[in-house]
Coordinates of C-alpha atoms and ligand atoms in Angstrom, one line a residue:
M1 CA 0.8 -20.9 36.8
K2 CA -1.4 -19.3 34.1
E3 CA 0.1 -15.9 35.0
R4 CA 3.5 -17.3 34.3
W5 CA 2.3 -18.5 30.9
I6 CA 1.5 -15.0 29.8
R7 CA 4.7 -13.7 31.2
N8 CA 6.5 -16.5 29.5
S9 CA 4.6 -15.8 26.3
L10 CA 5.8 -12.2 26.5
V11 CA 9.3 -13.3 27.0
I12 CA 9.0 -15.8 24.1
T13 CA 7.5 -13.1 21.9
A14 CA 10.2 -10.6 22.7
T15 CA 12.9 -13.2 22.1
I16 CA 11.5 -14.2 18.8
L17 CA 11.1 -10.6 17.7
W18 CA 14.6 -9.8 18.8
I19 CA 16.3 -12.7 17.0
K20 CA 14.2 -12.2 14.0
T21 CA 15.2 -8.5 13.7
Y22 CA 18.8 -9.5 13.9
V23 CA 18.4 -12.1 11.2
V24 CA 16.6 -9.6 9.0
Y25 CA 19.4 -7.1 9.5
K26 CA 21.8 -9.7 8.2
L27 CA 19.8 -11.0 5.3
S28 CA 17.8 -8.0 4.1
F29 CA 20.0 -5.0 4.6
N30 CA 23.6 -4.2 4.0
L31 CA 24.8 -3.1 7.5
P32 CA 28.5 -3.8 7.6
T33 CA 30.2 -3.7 10.9
S34 CA 33.9 -3.2 11.3
N35 CA 34.6 -4.4 14.9
W36 CA 32.9 -6.5 17.6
I37 CA 31.4 -3.5 19.4
Q38 CA 29.6 -2.5 16.3
E39 CA 28.3 -6.1 15.9
L40 CA 27.3 -6.0 19.6
I41 CA 25.3 -2.8 19.0
L42 CA 23.6 -4.4 16.1
I43 CA 22.7 -7.5 18.2
I44 CA 21.3 -5.5 21.2
N45 CA 19.7 -2.6 19.4
P46 CA 16.3 -4.2 18.8
L47 CA 16.0 -5.0 22.5
S48 CA 14.9 -1.7 23.9
S49 CA 12.0 -1.3 21.5
V50 CA 11.0 -4.9 21.7
I51 CA 10.8 -4.8 25.5
F52 CA 9.1 -1.5 25.6
T53 CA 6.5 -2.7 23.2
M54 CA 5.9 -5.7 25.4
A55 CA 5.5 -3.3 28.3
L56 CA 2.7 -1.5 26.3
V57 CA 0.7 -4.7 26.4
F58 CA 0.0 -4.0 30.1
L59 CA -1.6 -0.7 29.4
F60 CA -4.5 -2.3 27.5
P61 CA -7.6 -3.6 29.3
K62 CA -7.0 -7.1 30.6
K63 CA -9.2 -8.9 28.0
L64 CA -7.3 -7.3 25.1
Q65 CA -3.8 -8.0 26.4
K66 CA -3.4 -11.3 24.6
R67 CA -4.6 -10.0 21.4
M68 CA -2.4 -7.0 21.6
T69 CA 0.6 -9.1 22.1
W70 CA 0.4 -10.7 18.7
I71 CA -1.0 -7.5 17.0
L72 CA 2.1 -5.7 18.2
A73 CA 4.3 -8.6 17.0
L74 CA 2.5 -8.4 13.7
I75 CA 3.3 -4.7 13.5
F76 CA 7.0 -5.5 14.0
S77 CA 6.8 -7.9 11.2
I78 CA 5.1 -5.4 8.9
V79 CA 7.7 -2.8 9.7
L80 CA 10.6 -5.2 9.0
Y81 CA 9.0 -6.5 5.8
S82 CA 8.1 -3.0 4.4
N83 CA 11.6 -1.9 5.0
T84 CA 13.0 -5.0 3.3
L85 CA 10.9 -4.3 0.2
Y86 CA 11.8 -0.6 0.2
Y87 CA 15.4 -1.5 0.7
R88 CA 15.4 -4.0 -2.1
F89 CA 14.3 -1.3 -4.4
F90 CA 15.8 1.9 -3.1
N91 CA 18.7 0.7 -1.0
D92 CA 17.4 2.9 1.8
F93 CA 15.1 2.8 4.8
I94 CA 11.6 4.2 4.9
T95 CA 11.0 7.7 6.3
V96 CA 7.7 9.2 7.4
P97 CA 7.3 11.3 4.2
V98 CA 7.7 8.2 2.1
L99 CA 4.7 6.7 3.7
F100 CA 2.6 9.5 2.5
Q101 CA 3.5 8.9 -1.1
T102 CA 0.4 6.7 -1.4
N103 CA -0.5 8.2 -4.8
N104 CA 2.5 6.4 -6.2
V105 CA 1.8 3.0 -4.8
G106 CA -0.3 1.7 -7.7
D107 CA 2.5 2.4 -10.2
I108 CA 5.3 1.1 -8.1
G109 CA 3.4 -2.2 -7.9
N110 CA 5.3 -3.7 -10.8
S111 CA 8.7 -2.9 -9.3
L112 CA 7.6 -4.1 -5.9
V113 CA 6.3 -7.4 -7.3
A114 CA 9.7 -7.9 -9.0
Q115 CA 11.2 -7.5 -5.6
T116 CA 9.1 -10.1 -3.7
Y117 CA 10.1 -13.7 -3.4
W118 CA 8.2 -16.8 -2.2
Y119 CA 10.4 -17.1 0.8
D120 CA 9.2 -13.7 2.0
I121 CA 6.5 -15.8 3.7
F122 CA 9.1 -16.5 6.4
F123 CA 8.8 -12.9 7.5
F124 CA 5.4 -13.7 9.0
L125 CA 5.9 -17.3 10.2
D126 CA 6.8 -16.2 13.6
I127 CA 3.3 -14.8 14.1
I128 CA 2.0 -18.3 14.1
V129 CA 4.5 -19.4 16.7
I130 CA 3.7 -16.3 18.8
S131 CA 0.0 -16.8 18.5
Y132 CA 0.4 -20.3 19.8
F133 CA 2.3 -19.2 22.9
V134 CA 0.0 -16.3 23.5
K135 CA -3.1 -18.6 23.3
R136 CA -1.7 -21.0 25.8
G137 CA -1.4 -18.3 28.4
T138 CA -4.6 -17.2 30.0
L139 CA -4.9 -14.1 32.1
K140 CA -6.3 -13.8 35.6
P141 CA -8.0 -10.4 36.0
S142 CA -5.7 -9.5 38.9
S143 CA -2.5 -10.6 37.3
F144 CA -1.2 -7.4 35.8
T145 CA -0.9 -3.9 36.9
N146 CA 0.7 -0.7 35.8
K147 CA 3.6 -1.9 37.9
S148 CA 4.4 -4.6 35.3
F149 CA 4.4 -1.9 32.7
M150 CA 6.8 0.3 34.7
K151 CA 9.1 -2.6 35.4
L152 CA 9.4 -3.5 31.7
A153 CA 9.6 0.1 30.7
I154 CA 12.6 0.6 33.0
I155 CA 14.3 -2.4 31.7
A156 CA 13.7 -1.1 28.1
T157 CA 15.2 2.3 29.1
L158 CA 18.2 0.6 30.5
F159 CA 18.8 -1.2 27.3
L160 CA 18.3 2.0 25.4
A161 CA 20.9 3.7 27.6
I162 CA 23.4 0.9 27.1
N163 CA 22.7 1.0 23.3
L164 CA 23.1 4.8 23.1
G165 CA 26.2 4.7 25.2
L166 CA 27.9 2.1 23.0
A167 CA 26.7 3.9 19.9
E168 CA 28.0 7.2 21.1
S169 CA 31.4 5.7 21.8
E170 CA 31.5 4.3 18.3
R171 CA 29.9 7.2 16.5
P172 CA 30.0 10.5 18.3
Q173 CA 27.2 12.9 17.4
L174 CA 25.2 10.1 15.9
L175 CA 21.9 11.9 16.3
T176 CA 23.0 15.0 14.5
R177 CA 24.0 12.9 11.5
T178 CA 20.4 12.4 10.7
F179 CA 21.1 12.2 7.0
D180 CA 22.8 8.9 7.2
R181 CA 20.0 6.4 7.7
E182 CA 22.3 3.4 7.5
L183 CA 24.2 4.7 10.5
L184 CA 21.0 5.4 12.4
V185 CA 19.6 1.9 11.8
K186 CA 22.9 0.3 12.6
N187 CA 23.3 2.1 15.9
L188 CA 19.7 2.7 17.1
G189 CA 18.0 -0.2 15.5
T190 CA 15.1 -0.1 12.9
Y191 CA 12.4 0.5 15.4
N192 CA 14.1 3.3 17.4
Y193 CA 15.1 4.7 14.0
H194 CA 11.5 5.0 13.0
V195 CA 10.6 6.7 16.3
Y196 CA 13.4 9.1 15.8
D197 CA 12.3 9.8 12.2
L198 CA 8.9 10.6 13.6
L199 CA 10.4 13.2 15.9
L200 CA 12.4 14.7 13.0
Q201 CA 9.2 15.0 11.1
S202 CA 7.6 17.1 13.8
K203 CA 10.8 19.2 14.1
T204 CA 10.8 20.0 10.4
K205 CA 7.2 20.9 10.5
A206 CA 7.9 23.4 13.3
Q207 CA 10.7 24.9 11.3
K208 CA 8.3 26.8 9.0
A209 CA 6.4 28.4 11.9
L210 CA 9.6 29.6 13.5
A211 CA 11.2 31.0 10.4
N212 CA 11.5 34.8 9.7
N213 CA 12.8 37.0 7.0
S214 CA 16.3 37.3 8.5
D215 CA 16.8 33.6 7.9
V216 CA 17.0 34.1 4.2
E217 CA 19.8 36.7 4.4
E218 CA 22.5 34.1 5.2
I219 CA 21.5 32.1 2.2
I220 CA 21.4 35.2 -0.1
E221 CA 24.9 36.0 1.1
Y222 CA 26.2 32.4 0.5
T223 CA 24.8 32.1 -3.0
K224 CA 25.9 35.6 -4.0
N225 CA 29.5 34.4 -3.2
K226 CA 28.9 31.6 -5.7
D227 CA 28.0 33.9 -8.5
V228 CA 30.4 33.4 -11.4
P229 CA 31.0 35.6 -14.5
V230 CA 29.0 34.5 -17.5
N231 CA 30.5 33.1 -20.7
D232 CA 30.4 36.1 -23.0
E233 CA 30.2 34.0 -26.2
L234 CA 27.3 31.9 -25.0
Y235 CA 25.3 34.3 -22.8
G236 CA 22.1 35.1 -24.5
I237 CA 22.9 32.9 -27.5
A238 CA 19.5 31.2 -27.3
E239 CA 17.5 34.3 -26.5
G240 CA 13.9 33.8 -27.4
K241 CA 14.4 30.1 -28.5
N242 CA 12.4 27.2 -27.3
I243 CA 13.8 24.9 -24.6
I244 CA 13.2 21.2 -24.9
L245 CA 14.4 19.1 -22.0
I246 CA 14.3 15.4 -22.2
S247 CA 14.6 13.5 -19.0
M248 CA 15.9 10.0 -19.6
E249 CA 14.6 7.6 -17.0
S250 CA 17.2 5.8 -15.0
T251 CA 19.9 6.4 -17.6
Q252 CA 23.5 6.2 -16.3
Q253 CA 26.4 7.7 -18.2
F254 CA 28.2 4.4 -18.6
V255 CA 25.9 3.3 -21.4
I256 CA 27.0 6.1 -23.6
G257 CA 29.5 4.8 -26.2
K258 CA 29.2 1.3 -24.8
E259 CA 28.4 -1.8 -26.8
V260 CA 26.8 -5.1 -26.0
R261 CA 28.3 -7.8 -28.2
G262 CA 29.2 -5.4 -30.9
K263 CA 26.0 -3.3 -30.8
E264 CA 26.0 0.2 -29.6
I265 CA 23.5 0.7 -26.7
T266 CA 22.8 4.3 -27.6
P267 CA 23.7 4.7 -31.3
F268 CA 21.6 7.8 -31.7
L269 CA 22.9 9.7 -28.6
N270 CA 26.5 8.7 -29.5
D271 CA 25.9 10.6 -32.8
F272 CA 23.9 13.4 -31.4
I273 CA 26.7 14.1 -29.0
K274 CA 29.0 14.9 -31.9
D275 CA 27.3 18.1 -32.7
S276 CA 26.3 19.0 -29.1
Y277 CA 27.9 20.0 -25.9
Y278 CA 28.4 16.8 -24.0
F279 CA 29.2 16.7 -20.3
D280 CA 30.8 13.5 -19.2
N281 CA 31.2 14.3 -15.5
F282 CA 27.7 15.3 -14.8
Y283 CA 26.1 13.8 -11.7
H284 CA 22.5 13.3 -10.6
Q285 CA 21.8 14.6 -7.1
T286 CA 18.5 13.1 -6.3
G287 CA 17.4 11.6 -3.0
Q288 CA 14.3 9.6 -2.0
G289 CA 12.2 11.6 -4.5
K290 CA 14.0 10.1 -7.5
T291 CA 12.6 11.5 -10.8
S292 CA 10.7 14.2 -9.0
D293 CA 13.9 15.3 -7.2
S294 CA 15.7 15.6 -10.5
E295 CA 12.8 17.8 -11.7
F296 CA 13.1 19.9 -8.6
L297 CA 16.8 20.4 -8.9
L298 CA 16.4 21.3 -12.5
D299 CA 13.7 23.9 -12.2
N300 CA 14.9 25.5 -8.9
S301 CA 18.6 24.9 -8.5
L302 CA 17.9 23.9 -4.9
Y303 CA 18.7 20.6 -3.4
P304 CA 16.0 18.0 -2.9
L305 CA 15.4 17.0 0.8
P306 CA 17.3 14.4 2.9
R307 CA 14.0 12.7 3.8
G308 CA 11.1 12.1 1.4
A309 CA 10.3 13.8 -1.9
V310 CA 10.1 17.6 -1.8
F311 CA 7.3 17.4 -4.4
Q312 CA 5.3 15.6 -1.8
T313 CA 6.3 17.3 1.4
H314 CA 6.5 21.0 0.3
P315 CA 4.4 21.4 -2.8
L316 CA 2.9 24.7 -1.6
N317 CA 6.0 26.6 -0.7
E318 CA 7.1 29.7 -2.5
Y319 CA 9.6 28.9 -5.3
F320 CA 11.3 30.9 -8.1
A321 CA 11.1 28.1 -10.6
T322 CA 12.3 28.5 -14.2
P323 CA 8.7 28.3 -15.7
E324 CA 7.7 31.2 -13.4
I325 CA 10.7 33.3 -14.4
L326 CA 10.2 32.6 -18.1
K327 CA 6.6 33.4 -18.0
K328 CA 7.6 37.1 -17.5
Q329 CA 9.6 36.7 -20.8
G330 CA 6.5 35.5 -22.7
Y331 CA 7.3 31.8 -22.5
H332 CA 4.7 29.1 -22.4
S333 CA 5.7 26.1 -20.3
A334 CA 4.6 22.5 -20.3
V335 CA 5.6 19.0 -19.0
F336 CA 4.9 15.9 -21.0
H337 CA 4.7 12.5 -19.3
G338 CA 2.7 9.4 -19.9
N339 CA 2.0 8.5 -16.3
N340 CA -1.0 9.6 -14.1
K341 CA -0.8 13.2 -13.2
S342 CA -0.7 12.8 -9.4
F343 CA 2.3 10.5 -9.4
W344 CA 4.9 12.3 -7.3
N345 CA 2.2 14.9 -6.7
R346 CA 3.3 16.5 -9.9
D347 CA -0.1 18.1 -10.7
I348 CA 0.1 20.2 -7.6
M349 CA 3.9 20.9 -7.7
Y350 CA 3.8 21.9 -11.4
N351 CA 1.2 24.4 -10.6
T352 CA 3.2 25.9 -7.8
M353 CA 6.3 26.1 -10.1
G354 CA 4.3 28.0 -12.6
Y355 CA 3.8 25.5 -15.4
D356 CA 1.1 26.4 -17.8
E357 CA 0.3 22.8 -18.9
Y358 CA 0.8 19.3 -17.8
I359 CA 0.2 16.8 -20.6
S360 CA -0.2 13.7 -18.6
Q361 CA -1.7 10.2 -19.0
E362 CA -5.2 11.4 -19.8
Y363 CA -4.0 13.3 -22.9
Y364 CA -2.6 10.2 -24.5
T365 CA -4.2 7.3 -26.2
I366 CA -3.0 4.4 -24.2
N367 CA -3.9 0.8 -24.8
E368 CA -2.5 -2.6 -24.0
N369 CA -0.3 -2.5 -27.1
N370 CA 1.5 0.7 -26.4
Q371 CA 2.2 0.6 -22.7
I372 CA 4.5 -1.3 -20.5
N373 CA 5.6 -1.1 -16.9
Y374 CA 4.6 2.3 -15.5
G375 CA 2.7 3.5 -18.6
L376 CA 2.9 4.6 -22.2
K377 CA 6.0 3.4 -24.0
D378 CA 8.5 6.1 -25.0
R379 CA 8.0 5.8 -28.8
P380 CA 4.3 6.4 -28.9
F381 CA 4.8 8.9 -26.0
F382 CA 7.0 11.2 -28.2
K383 CA 4.9 10.6 -31.2
Q384 CA 1.7 11.6 -29.5
S385 CA 3.3 14.4 -27.7
M386 CA 4.2 16.0 -31.0
D387 CA 0.6 16.7 -31.7
Y388 CA 0.5 18.9 -28.6
L389 CA 3.9 20.4 -29.0
S390 CA 3.4 21.5 -32.6
E391 CA 0.3 23.4 -31.5
M392 CA 2.0 25.1 -28.6
S393 CA 2.6 28.8 -28.6
Q394 CA 6.3 29.7 -29.0
P395 CA 8.7 30.3 -27.3
F396 CA 8.1 27.4 -25.0
Y397 CA 9.9 25.8 -22.1
S398 CA 9.0 22.1 -22.2
R399 CA 10.1 18.9 -20.5
F400 CA 9.6 15.4 -21.7
I401 CA 9.9 12.6 -19.1
T402 CA 10.5 9.2 -20.6
L403 CA 9.4 6.1 -18.7
T404 CA 10.2 2.8 -20.5
N405 CA 13.7 2.5 -19.1
H406 CA 12.4 2.1 -15.6
H407 CA 13.1 -0.7 -13.1
P408 CA 12.4 -3.6 -13.6
Y409 CA 13.3 -2.8 -17.3
K410 CA 10.6 -4.8 -18.9
Y411 CA 10.3 -4.8 -22.7
D412 CA 8.3 -6.4 -25.4
E413 CA 10.4 -8.7 -27.6
S414 CA 9.5 -6.8 -30.7
D415 CA 11.1 -3.7 -29.2
Q416 CA 14.5 -5.3 -28.6
L417 CA 17.3 -3.7 -30.5
V418 CA 20.4 -4.9 -28.7
P419 CA 21.3 -8.1 -27.0
T420 CA 21.0 -8.4 -23.2
F421 CA 24.1 -8.3 -20.9
E422 CA 24.9 -11.8 -19.7
T423 CA 25.5 -11.7 -16.0
N424 CA 22.6 -13.8 -14.7
D425 CA 21.2 -10.8 -12.9
P426 CA 18.0 -10.2 -14.9
I427 CA 17.7 -6.5 -13.9
V428 CA 21.2 -5.7 -15.1
D429 CA 20.8 -7.9 -18.2
R430 CA 17.7 -6.3 -19.4
Y431 CA 18.9 -2.7 -18.8
P432 CA 20.7 -2.1 -22.2
V433 CA 17.6 -3.2 -24.0
T434 CA 15.3 -0.7 -22.5
V435 CA 18.0 2.0 -22.7
S436 CA 18.4 1.4 -26.4
Y437 CA 14.6 1.5 -26.9
T438 CA 14.6 5.0 -25.4
D439 CA 17.5 6.0 -27.5
K440 CA 15.5 5.1 -30.6
A441 CA 12.5 6.9 -29.3
I442 CA 14.6 10.1 -28.9
K443 CA 16.0 9.7 -32.3
E444 CA 12.5 9.6 -33.8
F445 CA 11.5 12.6 -31.7
I446 CA 14.4 14.7 -32.9
G447 CA 13.4 13.6 -36.5
Q448 CA 9.9 14.9 -35.8
L449 CA 11.2 18.2 -34.4
K450 CA 13.2 18.6 -37.7
A451 CA 10.1 17.8 -39.8
N452 CA 8.0 20.3 -37.8
G453 CA 10.6 23.1 -38.1
L454 CA 11.1 23.2 -34.4
Y455 CA 14.6 21.8 -34.3
E456 CA 16.5 24.9 -35.6
N457 CA 14.6 27.1 -33.1
S458 CA 15.1 25.1 -30.0
V459 CA 17.8 24.3 -27.4
I460 CA 17.6 20.6 -26.7
I461 CA 18.8 19.3 -23.4
I462 CA 18.9 15.6 -22.7
Y463 CA 19.9 14.3 -19.3
G464 CA 19.6 11.2 -17.1
D465 CA 17.3 11.6 -14.1
H466 CA 19.1 9.3 -11.6
Y467 CA 20.9 5.9 -11.4
G468 CA 19.2 2.9 -12.8
I469 CA 21.2 0.0 -11.4
S470 CA 21.4 0.2 -7.6
E471 CA 24.2 -1.0 -5.4
R472 CA 22.4 -4.3 -4.9
H473 CA 23.5 -5.2 -8.3
N474 CA 27.1 -4.3 -8.0
D475 CA 28.4 -7.9 -8.6
A476 CA 26.7 -8.0 -12.0
L477 CA 27.6 -4.4 -12.8
A478 CA 31.3 -5.2 -12.1
Q479 CA 31.1 -7.9 -14.8
V480 CA 29.6 -5.5 -17.2
L481 CA 32.2 -2.8 -16.5
N482 CA 35.1 -5.4 -16.5
K483 CA 36.0 -4.6 -13.0
E484 CA 37.0 -6.9 -10.2
E485 CA 34.7 -5.1 -7.7
I486 CA 32.7 -1.9 -7.4
T487 CA 34.3 0.2 -4.7
P488 CA 32.6 3.1 -2.9
Y489 CA 34.6 5.4 -5.2
D490 CA 33.2 3.5 -8.2
N491 CA 29.7 3.9 -6.7
V492 CA 30.1 7.6 -6.7
Q493 CA 31.4 7.6 -10.3
L494 CA 28.4 5.5 -11.3
Q495 CA 26.1 8.3 -10.2
R496 CA 27.1 10.1 -13.4
V497 CA 24.3 10.6 -15.9
P498 CA 24.5 11.8 -19.4
L499 CA 24.0 15.5 -20.2
I500 CA 23.8 16.7 -23.7
I501 CA 23.1 20.3 -24.6
H502 CA 22.3 20.9 -28.3
I503 CA 22.4 24.6 -29.3
P504 CA 21.5 25.4 -32.9
G505 CA 24.6 26.6 -34.8
Q506 CA 27.1 25.4 -32.2
K507 CA 29.7 22.8 -32.8
G508 CA 30.0 19.6 -30.7
K509 CA 32.3 19.6 -27.8
T510 CA 32.9 17.3 -24.8
I511 CA 33.2 19.2 -21.5
S512 CA 34.6 17.3 -18.5
K513 CA 34.0 19.7 -15.7
V514 CA 32.5 18.3 -12.6
S515 CA 28.8 19.3 -12.5
G516 CA 25.4 18.3 -11.3
Q517 CA 21.7 18.8 -12.0
I518 CA 21.8 21.8 -9.7
D519 CA 23.7 23.6 -12.4
L520 CA 21.1 23.4 -15.1
K521 CA 18.9 26.2 -14.1
P522 CA 21.6 28.9 -14.1
T523 CA 23.0 27.5 -17.4
I524 CA 19.6 27.7 -19.1
L525 CA 18.8 31.2 -17.8
N526 CA 22.2 32.4 -19.1
L527 CA 21.8 30.8 -22.5
L528 CA 18.5 32.6 -22.7
G529 CA 20.1 35.9 -21.7
I530 CA 18.0 36.3 -18.6
G531 CA 20.7 35.9 -16.0
Q532 CA 20.5 34.9 -12.4
Q533 CA 17.2 35.1 -10.6
G534 CA 16.2 34.4 -7.1
I535 CA 18.4 32.0 -5.1
Q536 CA 20.3 29.3 -6.8
F537 CA 23.0 26.9 -5.6
G538 CA 24.3 25.8 -9.0
T539 CA 26.6 27.7 -11.3
D540 CA 26.5 28.1 -15.1
L541 CA 28.1 25.1 -16.8
F542 CA 29.5 27.3 -19.5
S543 CA 31.2 29.8 -17.3
E544 CA 34.9 29.7 -17.3
Q545 CA 34.7 29.8 -13.5
H546 CA 32.0 27.2 -13.1
K547 CA 32.4 25.7 -9.7
N548 CA 33.6 22.2 -10.2
V549 CA 31.7 20.4 -7.6
A550 CA 28.8 17.9 -7.2
I551 CA 27.2 17.4 -3.8
F552 CA 25.1 14.4 -3.3
R553 CA 22.2 13.9 -1.0
D554 CA 24.1 11.0 0.7
R555 CA 26.7 13.7 1.5
S556 CA 29.3 12.4 -0.9
V557 CA 31.1 15.3 -2.7
V558 CA 33.0 15.3 -5.9
T559 CA 35.5 18.1 -6.7
D560 CA 38.0 18.6 -9.4
A561 CA 40.6 16.6 -7.5
Y562 CA 38.8 14.4 -5.0
V563 CA 35.9 12.2 -4.4
Y564 CA 34.7 12.2 -0.8
T565 CA 32.3 9.4 0.2
K566 CA 31.6 7.2 3.2
D567 CA 34.1 9.1 5.3
T568 CA 36.9 8.3 2.9
C569 CA 38.8 10.5 0.5
Y570 CA 39.8 9.3 -3.0
D571 CA 41.9 10.9 -5.7
R572 CA 39.3 11.6 -8.4
A573 CA 41.5 10.7 -11.4
S574 CA 42.9 7.4 -10.1
G575 CA 40.4 6.3 -7.5
A576 CA 43.2 5.7 -5.0
E577 CA 42.5 6.3 -1.4
V578 CA 44.3 9.4 -0.1
N579 CA 44.9 11.1 3.2
P580 CA 41.5 12.1 4.7
E581 CA 42.7 15.7 5.1
S582 CA 42.8 16.1 1.4
C583 CA 39.0 16.2 1.4
T584 CA 38.6 18.9 4.0
E585 CA 37.8 21.5 1.4
A586 CA 35.4 19.2 -0.4
Q587 CA 33.6 18.6 2.9
Q588 CA 33.1 22.3 3.4
H589 CA 30.7 22.3 0.4
L590 CA 28.3 20.2 2.5
Q591 CA 27.0 23.2 4.3
E592 CA 25.1 24.0 1.1
L593 CA 22.8 21.1 1.9
E594 CA 21.9 22.5 5.3
L595 CA 21.3 26.0 3.8
S596 CA 19.1 24.6 1.0
D597 CA 17.2 22.4 3.5
S598 CA 16.5 25.2 5.9
L599 CA 15.3 27.3 2.9
I600 CA 12.7 24.6 2.1
Y601 CA 11.7 23.6 5.6
G602 CA 11.3 27.2 6.5
D603 CA 9.6 28.1 3.2
L604 CA 12.1 31.0 3.2
L605 CA 11.6 32.1 -0.4
R606 CA 8.4 33.7 0.8
F607 CA 10.7 36.3 2.5
L608 CA 12.9 36.9 -0.5
N609 CA 11.4 40.2 -1.7
M610 CA 11.3 41.5 1.9
A611 CA 15.0 40.6 2.4
R612 CA 15.9 42.2 -0.9
N613 CA 14.2 45.4 -0.1
N614 CA 15.8 45.7 3.3
Ligands
LIG1 C1 6.9 8.1 -12.7 C2 8.3 8.2 -13.2 C3 9.2 7.3 -12.5 O1 6.0 9.0 -13.2 O2 8.7 9.5 -13.3 O3 9.5 7.8 -11.3 P1 10.8 7.3 -10.4 O4 10.3 5.9 -9.8 O5 11.9 7.1 -11.3 O6 11.0 8.3 -9.4
LIG2 MN1 13.1 8.1 -12.6

């Protein structure tokens, strides 16, 4: 009788976990299914892991088995809830490398709190029910054997086989499409996905050990074919000048020129554009590493990784980053940012990339009046940075990372310059206010550069690091953009961020070529008259033959003519869906991601000189 109780409590626990997982799929994640088989896969995919986990209970000493039942159930709840929180913020699932980003957790707190709701308590209510059932069942010492484990393990494997069979019929080569976490979760289930992600982790770790110098040849060859002739008028035009890069946190291109109830959101940038080069089809290409991925793209012209932040996972690789290259030309390099230095592992990675200085939180006077959200507000940030910049030896290569316009877009009322949007989605509504605050901060900074005599001697490059409003807010965003709905095509177009390049003595011009953050390094090196160095996947934005393409980490591709996303091909100009074959060429660009990834996983740049000398 008692034996039956524990068996029953296992069945009850498994059933609760199973149903709960399905409910969470439906409520927390966006996992659309387009036919009943896909829905069936979604329903059964938690079963294999739930049953296998229950089998594990039998491997523990008898007196621990009951406790283990609810501990394992608790782990399931924690996995589901962590993914829910991460998904609310990043619209993505957790990967192993993300878990090691613990040095960011303190700062992300604010954003996470904004993503928690009272009803989240329901995520853990089942534990009480499960504890009750587990308690009622007592174990007789002789009740359970390894046989019970085996039996359950076989049932679990059977379910896994059915699950995989169905998934394969729906999605051939599922397991090679590891970049698409939504597909993996949909078809394998959250728990199996995490196990699979762990396997991937060990595979990528092994890649470095197995790499050798011939691996880099293919990449040299590929990037050589991408070399484009330089623009004779602009090549070397900024030789010996300072470079000042300003990274605008979470700033999307749609705010440029836009008004909220008659007020321009970015009055300064709108003006500044008039005497600068302005790129209005410039896309961010970041992945899970957000700001740090944009920094990586910028300084290396390599793609960030499909899983995790390369700043965290590969900070000790060999790179040929811009600061390193410029050092040989007598440049001094520095990053300015009002957050703690270890966020995104920046202190380590900047060192690797050859930065001379990192002016981080500890260099600034920060008090309760001049900080909000993640750290120092942008206006005092620029103001205080000037003290360091004006002392810096020239020429310098410097980057300023703004912070105030960060999710959840909090602001002090005294800083409000424009009205909020009125969509009833607080995140979207606050967004223009923090964007305009940063716009003003940049205006003041440019003023200070002029006052200090640095303006005329510097190329100023202002760009957005990544999107600010995630797909979760599409309904509100549609209202803001006066659209009926946001389609996958629109989602791609919303990944545009501003890019403004101000070169002393040059007139303003809007350039509509398709481009991405990967293109900035070659552009900067050509403006400085240094030319192409090392391996880079981007092409000079000013070249007549600049490659009009932007490849995203979610494997969307934008070309001159088409937008390819979510297995669908759109006409870029009109947004109309077109024949999938039209995008065949666009899809071919995706091989670049594999090449760039293998370069990083294998740490292949350490072989570069060897390969060159062969
Ligand atoms: C943190 C800041 C924000 O220092 O750069 O990072 P994000 O969350 O945008 O990656
Ligand atoms: Mn950012």
